[in-house]
Amino acid sequence: MEQKFFYILTFGCQMNERDSETLAGMLEERGYARTEDRAQADVLLINTCSVRENADKKFFGTLGLIKKLKENKPALVVGVCGCMMQQQHIIDTIKSKYSWVDIVFGTHNLHRLPQLLDNLIAEKKKQREVWPEHHGIEEGLPAHRQHSFKAYVNIMYGCNNFCTYCIVPYTRGRERSRMPEEILKEVQGLVASGVKEITLLGQNVNSYRPESAEVPDFPALLRLLNGVEGLQRIRFMTSHPKDLSEGLIQAYKDCEKLCPHIHLPVQSGSSAVLKRMNRRYTKEQYIDLVGRLREAVPNIAISTDIIVGFPGETEEDFLETLDLVNKVQYDSAFTFLYSVRKGTPAAEYEDQIPEEVKHERFDRLVEAVNTISAEKNRRKVGQTEWVLCEGESKTDAGLFTGRTPDHKLINFLPAAGPDGQPISLKEGDLVQVEVTSSNTFSLVGKAVTL
Ligand code: SAH
Ligand code: SF4
Ligand code: F3S
């Protein structure tokens, strides 16, 4: 039989990247092979994100381009899935303006893709199937992993926090936790296939609460996975400041595989804004938490997410954010302009901030954040770090690239062998690298011969 190909375009966060690995795994099980050339594809999927308006815009822009592909190749099956599909107004737009899309499914019924493909062929009719809520966790789905040496592992799905700006609770449903045995089995399997580093995924990993007496919460899960032989590094994303427990801080001390880095989204430095965001902590509580983390793990790197221009944010509120950034001294920060999301409470707030004010604050924030990042990186110069090699640098010929335990990107020269030639490295090698210089977003170094 003639080989058929699939192409997947993924927008959004790690959750979506992980979901796309499952989509790829299911298609490969059906005999399809991956292609990086859209024109070669027989099945083309777009896994969408809805977190900010520009994600929505990118999706509709891409659909417009794909229509042309479909006109050239009418047999092409176009499927759309992911977070955007969990919203009725998006489904309505697809039905009215993009009715040529063959398959529509959501985040809760990802596993139905093979069946929907079969139905499409058998019934010769469009398949639109979105489940409004989840029907439990599907275990045992195939996956084609993006990397051989590091992997994302879901520990829980959904979010119950309902921050007033955020669409995720509506697109990913209520919180549910995977059983620890399932997670352990998956991690052991990954390690057996060569994986050195895992990143545990959940919208708020602190809410991990499986029905298990032995492993009742997230710190217990970390301890369990820390015991997996052959695994080198454990990371996780994301933890909500409001319920980061003493148990988790203790886990950093007890689990040597847990990397000294935490992504701790603050969103704003103004307690008044935080209250209207429904974040359920104050500026002072957040700063206190950072202090306790640093006391327990002095070398911990801290990164964050910050939104500027949330409805009602005053200049004073914004100055509180700048003050917090200066006090916490983040290693890095993702900064976002507040984006109105239909269906969320903040979308209805009347005191929306004009675009030019948002942009002006955004620029000031980015400058403050970058100055600190550059200084933090500068302080690493002269230190020697274990680096998990991610292969050759795409930008600098002859250099390799990787991450330090505290998640800093480093490009480095390989060490020289006895013959003076560079010792070749591959993805997944752990090497000691001396930091020789620094940039705002990355480090430069040279591997050390042991
Ligand atoms: N569950 C994660 C965040 C997922 S969304 C957490 O709570 O940490 C990733 C980031 O997108 C958020 O931390 C927030 O900073 C940003 N974000 C979410 N909704 C947004 C909106 N409406 N406008 C701008 N940024 C938003
Ligand atoms: Fe969104 Fe808040 Fe849930 Fe994070 S914790 S996914 S920001 S609602
Ligand atoms: Fe992730 Fe975007 Fe959905 S950030 S959870 S893919 S809305």
PDB file of N, CA, C and O in Angstrom, residues 382-439:
ATOM      1  N   GLY A 382      32.664  31.715  35.010  1.00  0.00           N
ATOM      2  CA  GLY A 382      33.717  31.162  35.860  1.00  0.00           C
ATOM      3  C   GLY A 382      33.281  29.886  36.569  1.00  0.00           C
ATOM      4  O   GLY A 382      34.114  29.102  37.017  1.00  0.00           O
ATOM      5  N   GLN A 383      31.944  29.671  36.656  1.00  0.00           N
ATOM      6  CA  GLN A 383      31.469  28.452  37.316  1.00  0.00           C
ATOM      7  C   GLN A 383      31.481  27.268  36.346  1.00  0.00           C
ATOM      8  O   GLN A 383      31.407  27.450  35.137  1.00  0.00           O
ATOM      9  N   THR A 384      31.570  26.070  36.914  1.00  0.00           N
ATOM     10  CA  THR A 384      31.487  24.863  36.089  1.00  0.00           C
ATOM     11  C   THR A 384      30.194  24.146  36.422  1.00  0.00           C
ATOM     12  O   THR A 384      29.851  23.983  37.588  1.00  0.00           O
ATOM     13  N   GLU A 385      29.440  23.768  35.374  1.00  0.00           N
ATOM     14  CA  GLU A 385      28.092  23.226  35.547  1.00  0.00           C
ATOM     15  C   GLU A 385      27.946  21.918  34.789  1.00  0.00           C
ATOM     16  O   GLU A 385      28.536  21.759  33.723  1.00  0.00           O
ATOM     17  N   TRP A 386      27.107  21.032  35.299  1.00  0.00           N
ATOM     18  CA  TRP A 386      26.717  19.862  34.517  1.00  0.00           C
ATOM     19  C   TRP A 386      25.696  20.307  33.485  1.00  0.00           C
ATOM     20  O   TRP A 386      24.708  20.960  33.837  1.00  0.00           O
ATOM     21  N   VAL A 387      25.923  19.959  32.250  1.00  0.00           N
ATOM     22  CA  VAL A 387      25.012  20.363  31.176  1.00  0.00           C
ATOM     23  C   VAL A 387      24.480  19.115  30.472  1.00  0.00           C
ATOM     24  O   VAL A 387      25.250  18.205  30.151  1.00  0.00           O
ATOM     25  N   LEU A 388      23.168  19.079  30.280  1.00  0.00           N
ATOM     26  CA  LEU A 388      22.567  18.004  29.492  1.00  0.00           C
ATOM     27  C   LEU A 388      22.586  18.459  28.042  1.00  0.00           C
ATOM     28  O   LEU A 388      21.885  19.407  27.668  1.00  0.00           O
ATOM     29  N   CYS A 389      23.398  17.785  27.245  1.00  0.00           N
ATOM     30  CA  CYS A 389      23.600  18.208  25.857  1.00  0.00           C
ATOM     31  C   CYS A 389      22.332  17.955  25.031  1.00  0.00           C
ATOM     32  O   CYS A 389      21.737  16.889  25.092  1.00  0.00           O
ATOM     33  N   GLU A 390      21.921  18.970  24.263  1.00  0.00           N
ATOM     34  CA  GLU A 390      20.728  18.844  23.413  1.00  0.00           C
ATOM     35  C   GLU A 390      21.120  18.795  21.942  1.00  0.00           C
ATOM     36  O   GLU A 390      20.289  19.036  21.072  1.00  0.00           O
ATOM     37  N   GLY A 391      22.405  18.526  21.664  1.00  0.00           N
ATOM     38  CA  GLY A 391      22.844  18.414  20.274  1.00  0.00           C
ATOM     39  C   GLY A 391      23.639  19.630  19.845  1.00  0.00           C
ATOM     40  O   GLY A 391      24.041  20.456  20.683  1.00  0.00           O
ATOM     41  N   GLU A 392      23.867  19.715  18.533  1.00  0.00           N
ATOM     42  CA  GLU A 392      24.661  20.828  18.017  1.00  0.00           C
ATOM     43  C   GLU A 392      23.843  22.114  18.021  1.00  0.00           C
ATOM     44  O   GLU A 392      22.631  22.074  17.805  1.00  0.00           O
ATOM     45  N   SER A 393      24.526  23.222  18.264  1.00  0.00           N
ATOM     46  CA  SER A 393      23.851  24.518  18.230  1.00  0.00           C
ATOM     47  C   SER A 393      23.366  24.793  16.805  1.00  0.00           C
ATOM     48  O   SER A 393      24.084  24.544  15.849  1.00  0.00           O
ATOM     49  N   LYS A 394      22.150  25.310  16.687  1.00  0.00           N
ATOM     50  CA  LYS A 394      21.613  25.581  15.348  1.00  0.00           C
ATOM     51  C   LYS A 394      22.169  26.885  14.795  1.00  0.00           C
ATOM     52  O   LYS A 394      22.155  27.114  13.595  1.00  0.00           O
ATOM     53  N   THR A 395      22.660  27.728  15.689  1.00  0.00           N
ATOM     54  CA  THR A 395      23.103  29.039  15.220  1.00  0.00           C
ATOM     55  C   THR A 395      24.627  29.143  15.094  1.00  0.00           C
ATOM     56  O   THR A 395      25.117  29.847  14.223  1.00  0.00           O
ATOM     57  N   ASP A 396      25.364  28.461  15.982  1.00  0.00           N
ATOM     58  CA  ASP A 396      26.817  28.609  15.961  1.00  0.00           C
ATOM     59  C   ASP A 396      27.491  27.300  15.576  1.00  0.00           C
ATOM     60  O   ASP A 396      27.490  26.348  16.360  1.00  0.00           O
ATOM     61  N   ALA A 397      28.095  27.271  14.377  1.00  0.00           N
ATOM     62  CA  ALA A 397      28.750  26.054  13.901  1.00  0.00           C
ATOM     63  C   ALA A 397      29.874  25.657  14.862  1.00  0.00           C
ATOM     64  O   ALA A 397      30.594  26.522  15.364  1.00  0.00           O
ATOM     65  N   GLY A 398      30.000  24.366  15.145  1.00  0.00           N
ATOM     66  CA  GLY A 398      31.076  23.875  16.003  1.00  0.00           C
ATOM     67  C   GLY A 398      30.718  23.888  17.483  1.00  0.00           C
ATOM     68  O   GLY A 398      31.411  23.311  18.298  1.00  0.00           O
ATOM     69  N   LEU A 399      29.614  24.572  17.839  1.00  0.00           N
ATOM     70  CA  LEU A 399      29.203  24.619  19.250  1.00  0.00           C
ATOM     71  C   LEU A 399      28.070  23.629  19.504  1.00  0.00           C
ATOM     72  O   LEU A 399      27.296  23.303  18.605  1.00  0.00           O
ATOM     73  N   PHE A 400      27.993  23.170  20.744  1.00  0.00           N
ATOM     74  CA  PHE A 400      26.864  22.350  21.178  1.00  0.00           C
ATOM     75  C   PHE A 400      25.978  23.192  22.077  1.00  0.00           C
ATOM     76  O   PHE A 400      26.378  24.270  22.524  1.00  0.00           O
ATOM     77  N   THR A 401      24.756  22.679  22.325  1.00  0.00           N
ATOM     78  CA  THR A 401      23.829  23.443  23.142  1.00  0.00           C
ATOM     79  C   THR A 401      23.230  22.540  24.211  1.00  0.00           C
ATOM     80  O   THR A 401      23.186  21.320  24.036  1.00  0.00           O
ATOM     81  N   GLY A 402      22.818  23.129  25.317  1.00  0.00           N
ATOM     82  CA  GLY A 402      22.217  22.332  26.392  1.00  0.00           C
ATOM     83  C   GLY A 402      21.707  23.220  27.499  1.00  0.00           C
ATOM     84  O   GLY A 402      21.656  24.448  27.345  1.00  0.00           O
ATOM     85  N   ARG A 403      21.295  22.593  28.595  1.00  0.00           N
ATOM     86  CA  ARG A 403      20.773  23.332  29.745  1.00  0.00           C
ATOM     87  C   ARG A 403      21.540  22.973  31.000  1.00  0.00           C
ATOM     88  O   ARG A 403      21.887  21.804  31.214  1.00  0.00           O
ATOM     89  N   THR A 404      21.753  23.973  31.842  1.00  0.00           N
ATOM     90  CA  THR A 404      22.350  23.740  33.158  1.00  0.00           C
ATOM     91  C   THR A 404      21.243  23.207  34.086  1.00  0.00           C
ATOM     92  O   THR A 404      20.058  23.300  33.742  1.00  0.00           O
ATOM     93  N   PRO A 405      21.580  22.703  35.279  1.00  0.00           N
ATOM     94  CA  PRO A 405      20.529  22.252  36.187  1.00  0.00           C
ATOM     95  C   PRO A 405      19.520  23.369  36.483  1.00  0.00           C
ATOM     96  O   PRO A 405      18.328  23.115  36.584  1.00  0.00           O
ATOM     97  N   ASP A 406      19.985  24.623  36.582  1.00  0.00           N
ATOM     98  CA  ASP A 406      19.035  25.708  36.863  1.00  0.00           C
ATOM     99  C   ASP A 406      18.413  26.297  35.584  1.00  0.00           C
ATOM    100  O   ASP A 406      17.935  27.424  35.571  1.00  0.00           O
ATOM    101  N   HIS A 407      18.401  25.459  34.552  1.00  0.00           N
ATOM    102  CA  HIS A 407      17.615  25.711  33.333  1.00  0.00           C
ATOM    103  C   HIS A 407      18.134  26.838  32.463  1.00  0.00           C
ATOM    104  O   HIS A 407      17.391  27.427  31.672  1.00  0.00           O
ATOM    105  N   LYS A 408      19.405  27.158  32.577  1.00  0.00           N
ATOM    106  CA  LYS A 408      19.936  28.192  31.688  1.00  0.00           C
ATOM    107  C   LYS A 408      20.454  27.547  30.405  1.00  0.00           C
ATOM    108  O   LYS A 408      21.100  26.497  30.445  1.00  0.00           O
ATOM    109  N   LEU A 409      20.124  28.224  29.316  1.00  0.00           N
ATOM    110  CA  LEU A 409      20.576  27.757  28.012  1.00  0.00           C
ATOM    111  C   LEU A 409      22.051  28.070  27.857  1.00  0.00           C
ATOM    112  O   LEU A 409      22.468  29.193  28.142  1.00  0.00           O
ATOM    113  N   ILE A 410      22.839  27.092  27.438  1.00  0.00           N
ATOM    114  CA  ILE A 410      24.279  27.344  27.274  1.00  0.00           C
ATOM    115  C   ILE A 410      24.768  26.756  25.957  1.00  0.00           C
ATOM    116  O   ILE A 410      24.442  25.615  25.615  1.00  0.00           O
ATOM    117  N   ASN A 411      25.513  27.562  25.214  1.00  0.00           N
ATOM    118  CA  ASN A 411      26.162  27.081  23.988  1.00  0.00           C
ATOM    119  C   ASN A 411      27.635  26.911  24.317  1.00  0.00           C
ATOM    120  O   ASN A 411      28.245  27.795  24.916  1.00  0.00           O
ATOM    121  N   PHE A 412      28.204  25.756  23.934  1.00  0.00           N
ATOM    122  CA  PHE A 412      29.572  25.493  24.404  1.00  0.00           C
ATOM    123  C   PHE A 412      30.416  24.733  23.387  1.00  0.00           C
ATOM    124  O   PHE A 412      29.908  23.979  22.563  1.00  0.00           O
ATOM    125  N   LEU A 413      31.709  24.962  23.523  1.00  0.00           N
ATOM    126  CA  LEU A 413      32.696  24.259  22.698  1.00  0.00           C
ATOM    127  C   LEU A 413      32.936  22.883  23.291  1.00  0.00           C
ATOM    128  O   LEU A 413      33.060  22.766  24.519  1.00  0.00           O
ATOM    129  N   PRO A 414      33.024  21.849  22.476  1.00  0.00           N
ATOM    130  CA  PRO A 414      33.362  20.543  23.037  1.00  0.00           C
ATOM    131  C   PRO A 414      34.816  20.533  23.531  1.00  0.00           C
ATOM    132  O   PRO A 414      35.618  21.360  23.090  1.00  0.00           O
ATOM    133  N   ALA A 415      35.126  19.630  24.432  1.00  0.00           N
ATOM    134  CA  ALA A 415      36.513  19.521  24.918  1.00  0.00           C
ATOM    135  C   ALA A 415      37.380  18.882  23.822  1.00  0.00           C
ATOM    136  O   ALA A 415      36.859  18.207  22.924  1.00  0.00           O
ATOM    137  N   ALA A 416      38.691  19.079  23.896  1.00  0.00           N
ATOM    138  CA  ALA A 416      39.597  18.455  22.930  1.00  0.00           C
ATOM    139  C   ALA A 416      40.083  17.114  23.471  1.00  0.00           C
ATOM    140  O   ALA A 416      40.369  16.982  24.668  1.00  0.00           O
ATOM    141  N   GLY A 417      40.170  16.117  22.596  1.00  0.00           N
ATOM    142  CA  GLY A 417      40.675  14.802  22.984  1.00  0.00           C
ATOM    143  C   GLY A 417      42.208  14.797  22.992  1.00  0.00           C
ATOM    144  O   GLY A 417      42.826  15.831  22.686  1.00  0.00           O
ATOM    145  N   PRO A 418      42.838  13.643  23.302  1.00  0.00           N
ATOM    146  CA  PRO A 418      44.305  13.558  23.335  1.00  0.00           C
ATOM    147  C   PRO A 418      44.937  13.932  21.992  1.00  0.00           C
ATOM    148  O   PRO A 418      46.058  14.442  21.943  1.00  0.00           O
ATOM    149  N   ASP A 419      44.199  13.692  20.902  1.00  0.00           N
ATOM    150  CA  ASP A 419      44.734  14.020  19.572  1.00  0.00           C
ATOM    151  C   ASP A 419      44.492  15.486  19.197  1.00  0.00           C
ATOM    152  O   ASP A 419      44.764  15.902  18.069  1.00  0.00           O
ATOM    153  N   GLY A 420      43.939  16.256  20.125  1.00  0.00           N
ATOM    154  CA  GLY A 420      43.689  17.667  19.827  1.00  0.00           C
ATOM    155  C   GLY A 420      42.374  17.915  19.100  1.00  0.00           C
ATOM    156  O   GLY A 420      41.951  19.057  18.933  1.00  0.00           O
ATOM    157  N   GLN A 421      41.716  16.830  18.674  1.00  0.00           N
ATOM    158  CA  GLN A 421      40.442  16.977  17.964  1.00  0.00           C
ATOM    159  C   GLN A 421      39.294  17.117  18.977  1.00  0.00           C
ATOM    160  O   GLN A 421      39.366  16.556  20.070  1.00  0.00           O
ATOM    161  N   PRO A 422      38.226  17.864  18.614  1.00  0.00           N
ATOM    162  CA  PRO A 422      37.103  17.992  19.552  1.00  0.00           C
ATOM    163  C   PRO A 422      36.439  16.635  19.827  1.00  0.00           C
ATOM    164  O   PRO A 422      36.257  15.842  18.901  1.00  0.00           O
ATOM    165  N   ILE A 423      36.120  16.382  21.095  1.00  0.00           N
ATOM    166  CA  ILE A 423      35.430  15.132  21.458  1.00  0.00           C
ATOM    167  C   ILE A 423      33.971  15.296  21.064  1.00  0.00           C
ATOM    168  O   ILE A 423      33.291  16.207  21.538  1.00  0.00           O
ATOM    169  N   SER A 424      33.500  14.414  20.207  1.00  0.00           N
ATOM    170  CA  SER A 424      32.139  14.557  19.702  1.00  0.00           C
ATOM    171  C   SER A 424      31.119  14.256  20.798  1.00  0.00           C
ATOM    172  O   SER A 424      31.323  13.397  21.647  1.00  0.00           O
ATOM    173  N   LEU A 425      30.030  14.980  20.767  1.00  0.00           N
ATOM    174  CA  LEU A 425      28.979  14.793  21.773  1.00  0.00           C
ATOM    175  C   LEU A 425      27.683  14.464  21.070  1.00  0.00           C
ATOM    176  O   LEU A 425      27.491  14.797  19.904  1.00  0.00           O
ATOM    177  N   LYS A 426      26.769  13.828  21.806  1.00  0.00           N
ATOM    178  CA  LYS A 426      25.439  13.605  21.234  1.00  0.00           C
ATOM    179  C   LYS A 426      24.378  14.047  22.243  1.00  0.00           C
ATOM    180  O   LYS A 426      24.680  14.259  23.428  1.00  0.00           O
ATOM    181  N   GLU A 427      23.158  14.146  21.732  1.00  0.00           N
ATOM    182  CA  GLU A 427      22.019  14.515  22.582  1.00  0.00           C
ATOM    183  C   GLU A 427      21.957  13.574  23.773  1.00  0.00           C
ATOM    184  O   GLU A 427      22.111  12.362  23.598  1.00  0.00           O
ATOM    185  N   GLY A 428      21.725  14.115  24.942  1.00  0.00           N
ATOM    186  CA  GLY A 428      21.558  13.264  26.110  1.00  0.00           C
ATOM    187  C   GLY A 428      22.834  13.026  26.887  1.00  0.00           C
ATOM    188  O   GLY A 428      22.797  12.476  27.980  1.00  0.00           O
ATOM    189  N   ASP A 429      23.995  13.442  26.331  1.00  0.00           N
ATOM    190  CA  ASP A 429      25.245  13.324  27.102  1.00  0.00           C
ATOM    191  C   ASP A 429      25.246  14.360  28.217  1.00  0.00           C
ATOM    192  O   ASP A 429      24.835  15.506  28.008  1.00  0.00           O
ATOM    193  N   LEU A 430      25.729  13.955  29.376  1.00  0.00           N
ATOM    194  CA  LEU A 430      25.898  14.922  30.469  1.00  0.00           C
ATOM    195  C   LEU A 430      27.364  15.307  30.517  1.00  0.00           C
ATOM    196  O   LEU A 430      28.224  14.439  30.632  1.00  0.00           O
ATOM    197  N   VAL A 431      27.632  16.604  30.370  1.00  0.00           N
ATOM    198  CA  VAL A 431      29.021  17.056  30.329  1.00  0.00           C
ATOM    199  C   VAL A 431      29.223  18.215  31.288  1.00  0.00           C
ATOM    200  O   VAL A 431      28.315  19.002  31.543  1.00  0.00           O
ATOM    201  N   GLN A 432      30.462  18.307  31.788  1.00  0.00           N
ATOM    202  CA  GLN A 432      30.784  19.451  32.626  1.00  0.00           C
ATOM    203  C   GLN A 432      31.279  20.574  31.738  1.00  0.00           C
ATOM    204  O   GLN A 432      32.144  20.373  30.879  1.00  0.00           O
ATOM    205  N   VAL A 433      30.702  21.747  31.961  1.00  0.00           N
ATOM    206  CA  VAL A 433      31.011  22.885  31.096  1.00  0.00           C
ATOM    207  C   VAL A 433      31.382  24.090  31.958  1.00  0.00           C
ATOM    208  O   VAL A 433      30.671  24.407  32.914  1.00  0.00           O
ATOM    209  N   GLU A 434      32.497  24.719  31.600  1.00  0.00           N
ATOM    210  CA  GLU A 434      32.863  25.944  32.308  1.00  0.00           C
ATOM    211  C   GLU A 434      32.238  27.131  31.581  1.00  0.00           C
ATOM    212  O   GLU A 434      32.345  27.246  30.356  1.00  0.00           O
ATOM    213  N   VAL A 435      31.576  27.995  32.346  1.00  0.00           N
ATOM    214  CA  VAL A 435      30.938  29.171  31.741  1.00  0.00           C
ATOM    215  C   VAL A 435      32.023  30.212  31.495  1.00  0.00           C
ATOM    216  O   VAL A 435      32.737  30.613  32.410  1.00  0.00           O
ATOM    217  N   THR A 436      32.140  30.647  30.219  1.00  0.00           N
ATOM    218  CA  THR A 436      33.221  31.588  29.886  1.00  0.00           C
ATOM    219  C   THR A 436      32.697  33.006  29.629  1.00  0.00           C
ATOM    220  O   THR A 436      33.432  33.966  29.794  1.00  0.00           O
ATOM    221  N   SER A 437      31.443  33.131  29.197  1.00  0.00           N
ATOM    222  CA  SER A 437      30.864  34.479  29.051  1.00  0.00           C
ATOM    223  C   SER A 437      29.341  34.349  29.071  1.00  0.00           C
ATOM    224  O   SER A 437      28.801  33.240  29.099  1.00  0.00           O
ATOM    225  N   SER A 438      28.674  35.493  29.049  1.00  0.00           N
ATOM    226  CA  SER A 438      27.211  35.437  29.205  1.00  0.00           C
ATOM    227  C   SER A 438      26.521  36.465  28.328  1.00  0.00           C
ATOM    228  O   SER A 438      27.108  37.484  27.968  1.00  0.00           O
ATOM    229  N   ASN A 439      25.259  36.179  28.001  1.00  0.00           N
ATOM    230  CA  ASN A 439      24.380  37.118  27.304  1.00  0.00           C
ATOM    231  C   ASN A 439      23.129  37.306  28.161  1.00  0.00           C
ATOM    232  O   ASN A 439      23.015  36.697  29.214  1.00  0.00           O
TER     233      ASN A 439
END
